[in-house]
Short mmCIF file of C-alpha atoms and ligand atoms in Angstrom, two decimals:
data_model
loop_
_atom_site.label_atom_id
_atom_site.label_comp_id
_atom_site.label_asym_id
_atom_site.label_seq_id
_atom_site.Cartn_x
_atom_site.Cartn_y
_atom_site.Cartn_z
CA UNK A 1 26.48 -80.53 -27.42
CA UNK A 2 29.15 -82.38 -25.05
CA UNK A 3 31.88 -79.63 -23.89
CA UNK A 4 35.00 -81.10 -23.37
CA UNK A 5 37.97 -79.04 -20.95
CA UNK A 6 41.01 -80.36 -21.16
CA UNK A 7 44.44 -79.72 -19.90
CA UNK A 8 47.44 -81.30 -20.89
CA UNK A 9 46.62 -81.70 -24.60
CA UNK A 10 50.15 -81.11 -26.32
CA UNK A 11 50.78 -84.36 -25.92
CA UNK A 12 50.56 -87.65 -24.90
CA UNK A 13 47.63 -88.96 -22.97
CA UNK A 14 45.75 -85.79 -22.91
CA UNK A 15 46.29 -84.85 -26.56
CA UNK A 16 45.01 -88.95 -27.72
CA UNK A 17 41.89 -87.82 -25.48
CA UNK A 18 41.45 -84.19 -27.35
CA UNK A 19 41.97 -85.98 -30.60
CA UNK A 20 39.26 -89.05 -30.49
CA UNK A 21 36.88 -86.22 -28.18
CA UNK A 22 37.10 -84.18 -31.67
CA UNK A 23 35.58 -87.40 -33.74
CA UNK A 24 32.60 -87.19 -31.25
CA UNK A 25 29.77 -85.48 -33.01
CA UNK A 26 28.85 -81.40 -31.82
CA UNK A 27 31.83 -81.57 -29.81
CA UNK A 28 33.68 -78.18 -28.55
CA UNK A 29 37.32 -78.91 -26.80
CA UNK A 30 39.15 -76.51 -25.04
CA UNK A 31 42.64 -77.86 -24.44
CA UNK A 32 45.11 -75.62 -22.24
CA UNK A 33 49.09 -76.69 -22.01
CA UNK A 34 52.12 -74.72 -22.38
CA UNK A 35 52.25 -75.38 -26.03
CA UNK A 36 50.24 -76.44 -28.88
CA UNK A 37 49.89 -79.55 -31.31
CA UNK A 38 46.24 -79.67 -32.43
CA UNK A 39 44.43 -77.70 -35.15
CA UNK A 40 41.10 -78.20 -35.26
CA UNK A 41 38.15 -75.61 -36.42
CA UNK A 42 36.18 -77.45 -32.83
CA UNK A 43 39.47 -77.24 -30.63
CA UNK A 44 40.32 -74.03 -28.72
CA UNK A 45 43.52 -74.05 -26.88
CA UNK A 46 44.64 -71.40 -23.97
CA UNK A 47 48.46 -71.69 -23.60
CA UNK A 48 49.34 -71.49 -19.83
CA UNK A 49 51.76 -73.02 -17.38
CA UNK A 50 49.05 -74.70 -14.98
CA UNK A 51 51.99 -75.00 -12.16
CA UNK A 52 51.71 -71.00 -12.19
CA UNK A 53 48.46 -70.96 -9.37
CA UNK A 54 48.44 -66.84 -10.73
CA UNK A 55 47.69 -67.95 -14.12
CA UNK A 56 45.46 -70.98 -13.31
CA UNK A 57 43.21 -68.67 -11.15
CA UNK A 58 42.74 -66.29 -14.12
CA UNK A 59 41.63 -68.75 -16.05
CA UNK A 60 38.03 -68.66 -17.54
CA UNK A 61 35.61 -71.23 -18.31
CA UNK A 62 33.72 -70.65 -21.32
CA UNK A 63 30.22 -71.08 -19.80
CA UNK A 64 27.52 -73.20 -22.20
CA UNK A 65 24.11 -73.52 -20.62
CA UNK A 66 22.35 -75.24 -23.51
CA UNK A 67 25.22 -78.29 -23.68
CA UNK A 68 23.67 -81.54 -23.07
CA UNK A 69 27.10 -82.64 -21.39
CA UNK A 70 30.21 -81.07 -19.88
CA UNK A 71 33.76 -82.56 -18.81
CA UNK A 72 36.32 -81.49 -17.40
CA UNK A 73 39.51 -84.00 -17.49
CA UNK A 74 42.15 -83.10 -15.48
CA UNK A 75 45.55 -84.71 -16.70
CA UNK A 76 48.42 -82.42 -16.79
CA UNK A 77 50.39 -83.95 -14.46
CA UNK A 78 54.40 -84.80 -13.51
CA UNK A 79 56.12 -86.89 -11.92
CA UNK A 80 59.03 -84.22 -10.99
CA UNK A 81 62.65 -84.95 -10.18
CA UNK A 82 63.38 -88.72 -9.58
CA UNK A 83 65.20 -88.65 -6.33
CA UNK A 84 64.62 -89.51 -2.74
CA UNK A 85 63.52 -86.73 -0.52
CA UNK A 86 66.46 -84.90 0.70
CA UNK A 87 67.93 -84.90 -2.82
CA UNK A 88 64.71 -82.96 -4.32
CA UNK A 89 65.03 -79.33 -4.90
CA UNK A 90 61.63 -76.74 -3.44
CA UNK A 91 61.25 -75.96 -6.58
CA UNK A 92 60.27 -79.33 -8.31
CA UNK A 93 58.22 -80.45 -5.07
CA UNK A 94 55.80 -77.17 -5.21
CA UNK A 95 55.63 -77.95 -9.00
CA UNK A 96 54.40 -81.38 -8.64
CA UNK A 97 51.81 -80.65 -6.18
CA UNK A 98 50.64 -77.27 -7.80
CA UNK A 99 50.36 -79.18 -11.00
CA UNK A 100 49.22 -82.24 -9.80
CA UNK A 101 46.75 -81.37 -6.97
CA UNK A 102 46.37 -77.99 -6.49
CA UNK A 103 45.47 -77.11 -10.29
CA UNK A 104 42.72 -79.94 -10.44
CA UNK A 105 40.91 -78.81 -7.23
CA UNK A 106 41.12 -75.17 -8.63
CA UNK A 107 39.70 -76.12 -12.06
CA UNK A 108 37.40 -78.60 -10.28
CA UNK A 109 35.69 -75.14 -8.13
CA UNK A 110 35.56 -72.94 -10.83
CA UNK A 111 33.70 -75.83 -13.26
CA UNK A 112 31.14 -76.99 -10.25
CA UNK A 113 31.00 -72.78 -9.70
CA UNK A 114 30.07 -72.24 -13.03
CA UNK A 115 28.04 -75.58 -13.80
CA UNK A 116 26.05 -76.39 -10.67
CA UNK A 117 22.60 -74.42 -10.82
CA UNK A 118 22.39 -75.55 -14.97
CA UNK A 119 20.72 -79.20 -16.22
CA UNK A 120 23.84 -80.64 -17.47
CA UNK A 121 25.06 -83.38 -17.05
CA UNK A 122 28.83 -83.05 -15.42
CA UNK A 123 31.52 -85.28 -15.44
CA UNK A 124 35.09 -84.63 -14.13
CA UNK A 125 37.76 -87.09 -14.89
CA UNK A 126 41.08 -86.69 -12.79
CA UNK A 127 43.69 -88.38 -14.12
CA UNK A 128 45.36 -90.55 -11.16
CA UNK A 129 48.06 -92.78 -11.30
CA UNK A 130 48.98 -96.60 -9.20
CA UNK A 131 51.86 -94.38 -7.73
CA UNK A 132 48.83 -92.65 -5.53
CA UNK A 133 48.02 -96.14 -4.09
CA UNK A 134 50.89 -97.92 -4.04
CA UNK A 135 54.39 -95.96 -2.52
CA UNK A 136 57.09 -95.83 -5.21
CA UNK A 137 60.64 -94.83 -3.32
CA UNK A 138 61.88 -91.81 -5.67
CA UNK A 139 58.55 -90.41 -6.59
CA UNK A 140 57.18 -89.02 -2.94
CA UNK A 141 55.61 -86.11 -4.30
CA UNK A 142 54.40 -87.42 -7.28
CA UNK A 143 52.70 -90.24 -5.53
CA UNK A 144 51.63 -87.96 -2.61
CA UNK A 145 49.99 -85.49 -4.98
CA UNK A 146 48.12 -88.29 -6.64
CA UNK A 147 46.78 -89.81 -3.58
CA UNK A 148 45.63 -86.45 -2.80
CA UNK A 149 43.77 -86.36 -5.85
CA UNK A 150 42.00 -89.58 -5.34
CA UNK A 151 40.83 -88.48 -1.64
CA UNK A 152 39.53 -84.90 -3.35
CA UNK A 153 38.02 -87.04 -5.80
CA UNK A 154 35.80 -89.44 -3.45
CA UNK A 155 34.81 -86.20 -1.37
CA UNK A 156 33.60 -84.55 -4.09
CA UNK A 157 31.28 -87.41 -5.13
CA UNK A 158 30.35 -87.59 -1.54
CA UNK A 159 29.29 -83.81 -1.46
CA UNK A 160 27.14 -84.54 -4.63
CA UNK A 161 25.89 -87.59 -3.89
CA UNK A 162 26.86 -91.29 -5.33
CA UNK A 163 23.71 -91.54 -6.62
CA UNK A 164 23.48 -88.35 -8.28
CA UNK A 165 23.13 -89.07 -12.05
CA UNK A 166 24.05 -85.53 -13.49
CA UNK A 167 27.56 -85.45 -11.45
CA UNK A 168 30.04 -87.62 -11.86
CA UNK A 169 33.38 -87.97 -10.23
CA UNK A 170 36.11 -90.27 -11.56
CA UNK A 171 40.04 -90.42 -10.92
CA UNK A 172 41.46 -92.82 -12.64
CA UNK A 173 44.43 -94.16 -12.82
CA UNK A 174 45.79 -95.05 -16.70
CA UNK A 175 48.29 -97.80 -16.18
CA UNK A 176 51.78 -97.54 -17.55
CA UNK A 177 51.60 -95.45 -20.85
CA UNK A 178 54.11 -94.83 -23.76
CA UNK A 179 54.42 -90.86 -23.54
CA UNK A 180 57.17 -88.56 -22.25
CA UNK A 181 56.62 -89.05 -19.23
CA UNK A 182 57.88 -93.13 -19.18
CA UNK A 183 60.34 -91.40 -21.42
CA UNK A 184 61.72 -89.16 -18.60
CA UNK A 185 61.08 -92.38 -15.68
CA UNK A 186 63.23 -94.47 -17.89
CA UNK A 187 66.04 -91.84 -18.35
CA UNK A 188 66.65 -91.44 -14.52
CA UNK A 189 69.71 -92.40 -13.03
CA UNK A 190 70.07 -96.04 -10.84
CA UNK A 191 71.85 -94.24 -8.27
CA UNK A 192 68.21 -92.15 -7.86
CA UNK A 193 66.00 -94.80 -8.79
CA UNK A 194 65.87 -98.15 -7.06
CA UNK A 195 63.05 -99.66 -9.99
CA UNK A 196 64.98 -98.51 -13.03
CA UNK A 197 65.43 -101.32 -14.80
CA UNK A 198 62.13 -102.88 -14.02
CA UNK A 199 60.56 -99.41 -15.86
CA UNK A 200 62.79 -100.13 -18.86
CA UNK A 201 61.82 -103.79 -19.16
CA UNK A 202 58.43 -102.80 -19.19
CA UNK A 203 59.48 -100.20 -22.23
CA UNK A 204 61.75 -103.36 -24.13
CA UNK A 205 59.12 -106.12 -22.97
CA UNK A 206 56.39 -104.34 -24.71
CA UNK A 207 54.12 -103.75 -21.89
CA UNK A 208 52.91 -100.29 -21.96
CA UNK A 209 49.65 -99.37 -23.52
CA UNK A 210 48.86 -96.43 -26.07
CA UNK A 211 47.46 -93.08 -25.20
CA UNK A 212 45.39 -93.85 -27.97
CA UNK A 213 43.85 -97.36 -26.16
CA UNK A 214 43.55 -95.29 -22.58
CA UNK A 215 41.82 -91.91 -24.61
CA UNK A 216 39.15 -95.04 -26.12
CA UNK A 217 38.93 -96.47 -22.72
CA UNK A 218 38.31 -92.90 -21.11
CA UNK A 219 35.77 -91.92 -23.35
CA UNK A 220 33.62 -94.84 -22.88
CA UNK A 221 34.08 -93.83 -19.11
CA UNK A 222 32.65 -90.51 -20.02
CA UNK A 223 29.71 -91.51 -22.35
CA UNK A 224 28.49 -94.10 -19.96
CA UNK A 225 29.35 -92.55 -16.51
CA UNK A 226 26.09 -94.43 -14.77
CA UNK A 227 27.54 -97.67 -15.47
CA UNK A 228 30.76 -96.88 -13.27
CA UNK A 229 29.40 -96.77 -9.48
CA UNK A 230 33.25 -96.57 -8.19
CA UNK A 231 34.93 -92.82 -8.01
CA UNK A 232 38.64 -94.87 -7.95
CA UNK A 233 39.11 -96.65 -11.40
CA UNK A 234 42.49 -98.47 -13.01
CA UNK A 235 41.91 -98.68 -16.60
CA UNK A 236 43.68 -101.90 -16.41
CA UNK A 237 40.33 -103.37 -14.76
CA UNK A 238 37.64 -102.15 -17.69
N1 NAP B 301 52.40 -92.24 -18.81
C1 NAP B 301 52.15 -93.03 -17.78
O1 NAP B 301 52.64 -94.16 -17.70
C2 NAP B 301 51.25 -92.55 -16.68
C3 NAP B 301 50.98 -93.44 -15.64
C4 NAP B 301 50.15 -93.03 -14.62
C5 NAP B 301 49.60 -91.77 -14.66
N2 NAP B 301 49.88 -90.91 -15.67
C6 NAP B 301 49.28 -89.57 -15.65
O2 NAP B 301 48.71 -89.28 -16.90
C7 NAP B 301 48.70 -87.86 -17.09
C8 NAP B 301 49.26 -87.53 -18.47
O3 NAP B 301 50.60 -87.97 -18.51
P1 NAP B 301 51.35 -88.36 -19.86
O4 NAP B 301 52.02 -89.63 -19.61
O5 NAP B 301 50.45 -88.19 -21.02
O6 NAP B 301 52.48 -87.21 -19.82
P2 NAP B 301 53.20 -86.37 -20.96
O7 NAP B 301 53.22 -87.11 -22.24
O8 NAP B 301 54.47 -85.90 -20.36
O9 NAP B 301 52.21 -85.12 -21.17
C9 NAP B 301 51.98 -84.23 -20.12
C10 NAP B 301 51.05 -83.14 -20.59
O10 NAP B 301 50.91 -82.20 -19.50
C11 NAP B 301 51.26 -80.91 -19.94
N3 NAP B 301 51.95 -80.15 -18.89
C12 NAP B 301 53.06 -80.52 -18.20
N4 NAP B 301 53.44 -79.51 -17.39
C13 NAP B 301 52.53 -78.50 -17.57
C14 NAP B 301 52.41 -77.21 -17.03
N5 NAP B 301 53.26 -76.73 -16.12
N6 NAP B 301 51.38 -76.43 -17.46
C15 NAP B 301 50.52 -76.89 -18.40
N7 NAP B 301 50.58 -78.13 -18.93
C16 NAP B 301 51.60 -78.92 -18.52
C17 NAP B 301 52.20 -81.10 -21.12
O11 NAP B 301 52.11 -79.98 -21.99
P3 NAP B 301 53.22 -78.84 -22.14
O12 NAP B 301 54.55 -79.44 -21.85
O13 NAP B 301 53.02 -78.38 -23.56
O14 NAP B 301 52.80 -77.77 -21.17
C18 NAP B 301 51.59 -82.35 -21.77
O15 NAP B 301 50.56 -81.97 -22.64
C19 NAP B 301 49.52 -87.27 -15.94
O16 NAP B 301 48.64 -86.76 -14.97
C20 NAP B 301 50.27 -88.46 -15.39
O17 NAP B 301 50.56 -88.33 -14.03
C21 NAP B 301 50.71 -91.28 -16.69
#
C-alpha cells in the first residue's frame, strides 16, 4: 500500500498529482486545501487553511504501519503580493512564509514523528520553485521562503543519511506551470513588476508545461527515489 499526503490538491499542480496518485494501484490519498475538487472512494480530504500554524498543528496523520510506502508532498504554496518590499503588507509576508516554509517543516516533523521507528519506505517531496535559487525583484518572500525550503530540505537528508534507502528527501522545483498561480503572476501590475511581460510571453509563446506533465514527472520521482542521488531537482532537467 503506498500512502500518499498531500496538500494543495484543489487545484493545479497538487490536484494533477492527487489525480494520477489515485490511478496507482492500493493507493490511499489524503489531500488537505481550503476547498475541495476531487471525489474519489481512495481520496480523503481535510479542509484547512495551512497558513493558519493553529490549525496546521492540529492536524493528524493517519498512521499506517503495514504500507509498503509513504509520501508526503508538500506543495501548497504562494507567491503573495507582487510588490517590492516596502509596498508589501505584514499580512501577506507572514502568509507566504507560514504557507510556504513553516507548514512544510511542521508537516515534515509530525510525518518523520510518526513514521521513523516503522519499515517504510518514506519519501517527502517539497515542492520548490527557480525563484528559491535565482532572486526575482517583486517576489522577496516568495523566493526567500523557497530557498528556505531547499536548505530544510538538504538538512533533512543530511540528518538521515544520503545513503539511506528508506528516506528520501526531494525539493523540487516544477518549472513554469499553467495554474492560478501564473494566472495571478501575469495579472500583476508593471508598475509592481519589473518581468511582466516576459511572464506573459511565456503564457502567449506557449512555454509553460501542464500540471498534468510535472504530476507524471513527480511520480516517477517518487516510485524510483534511489535513482535520484540529488535532494535539489528542476523538473526541467529529468
Ligand atoms: N505554477 C508555477 O509556475 C510554479 C512554479 C514554481 C513553483 N510552483 C509551486 O508549485 C506549488 C503549487 O502551485 P500551483 O501553481 O499549482 O498553484 P495553484 O494552482 O494556485 O494551487 C495552489 C494550491 O495550494 C492551495 N492553497 C493555497 N493557499 C492555501 C492555504 N492557505 N491553505 C491550504 N491550501 C492552500 C490551493 O487550495 P485552496 O485555495 O483550495 O486552499 C491550491 O490547491 C506551489 O508551492 C508553488 O510555489 C509553481
Amino acid at each position: 500500500m503506498t500512502i500518499f499526503y498531500i496538500t494543495g490538491t484543489s487545484m493545479g499542480i497538487g490536484k494533477a498529482i492527487a489525480e494520477q496518485a489515485l490511478q496507482i494501484e492500493d493507493s490511499i490519498i489524503y489531500g488537505f486545501s481550503r476547498t475541495c475538487s476531487i471525489e474519489h472512494e481512495k481520496y480523503k480530504h481535510t479542509l484547512i487553511d495551512l497558513s493558519n500554524i493553529n490549525e496546521v498543528n492540529s492536524l493528524k496523520i493517519e498512521k499506517y504501519p503495514a504500507a509498503f510506502k509513504v509520501v508526503l508532498i508538500n506543495n501548497a504554496g504562494v507567491v503573495g503580493e507582487i510588490k517590492s518590499i516596502g509596498s508589501q503588507t505584514n499580512e501577506s509576508i507572514v502568509k507566504v512564509f507560514n504557507l510556504n516554509t513553516i507548514c512544510p517543516v511542521l508537516l515534515s516533523n509530525k510525518f518523520i514523528q510518526t513514521y521513523k521507528d516503522l519499515s517504510v519506505s518514506i519519501v517527502i517531496i517539497n515542492i520548490s520553485s527557480g525563484a528559491g535559487r535565482h532572486p526575482i525583484e517583486s517576489w522577496a518572500p516568495y523566493c526567500a521562503s523557497k530557498a528556505a525550503i531547499d536548505m530544510f530540505s538538504q538538512v533533512l537528508q543530511a540528518e538521515n543519511g544520503y545513503e539511506a534507502n528508506n528516506i528520501k528527501i526531494f525539493s523540487i522545483a516544477p518549472g513554469i506551470v499553467d495554474t492560478n498561480m501564473q494566472q495571478q503572476i501575469r495579472d500583476s501590475k508593471s508598475n509592481d513588476f519589473p518581468h511582466l511581460e516576459k511572464f506573459i510571453g511565456y503564457k502567449k509563446d506557449g512555454q509553460l508545461t501542464t500540471s498534468d506533465s510535472i504530476a507524471k514527472k513527480i511520480l516517477e520521482i517518487i516510485e524510483k527515489p534511489l535513482e535520484h542521488p540529488n535532494v535539489l531537482l528542476d523538473v526541467r532537467n529529468h
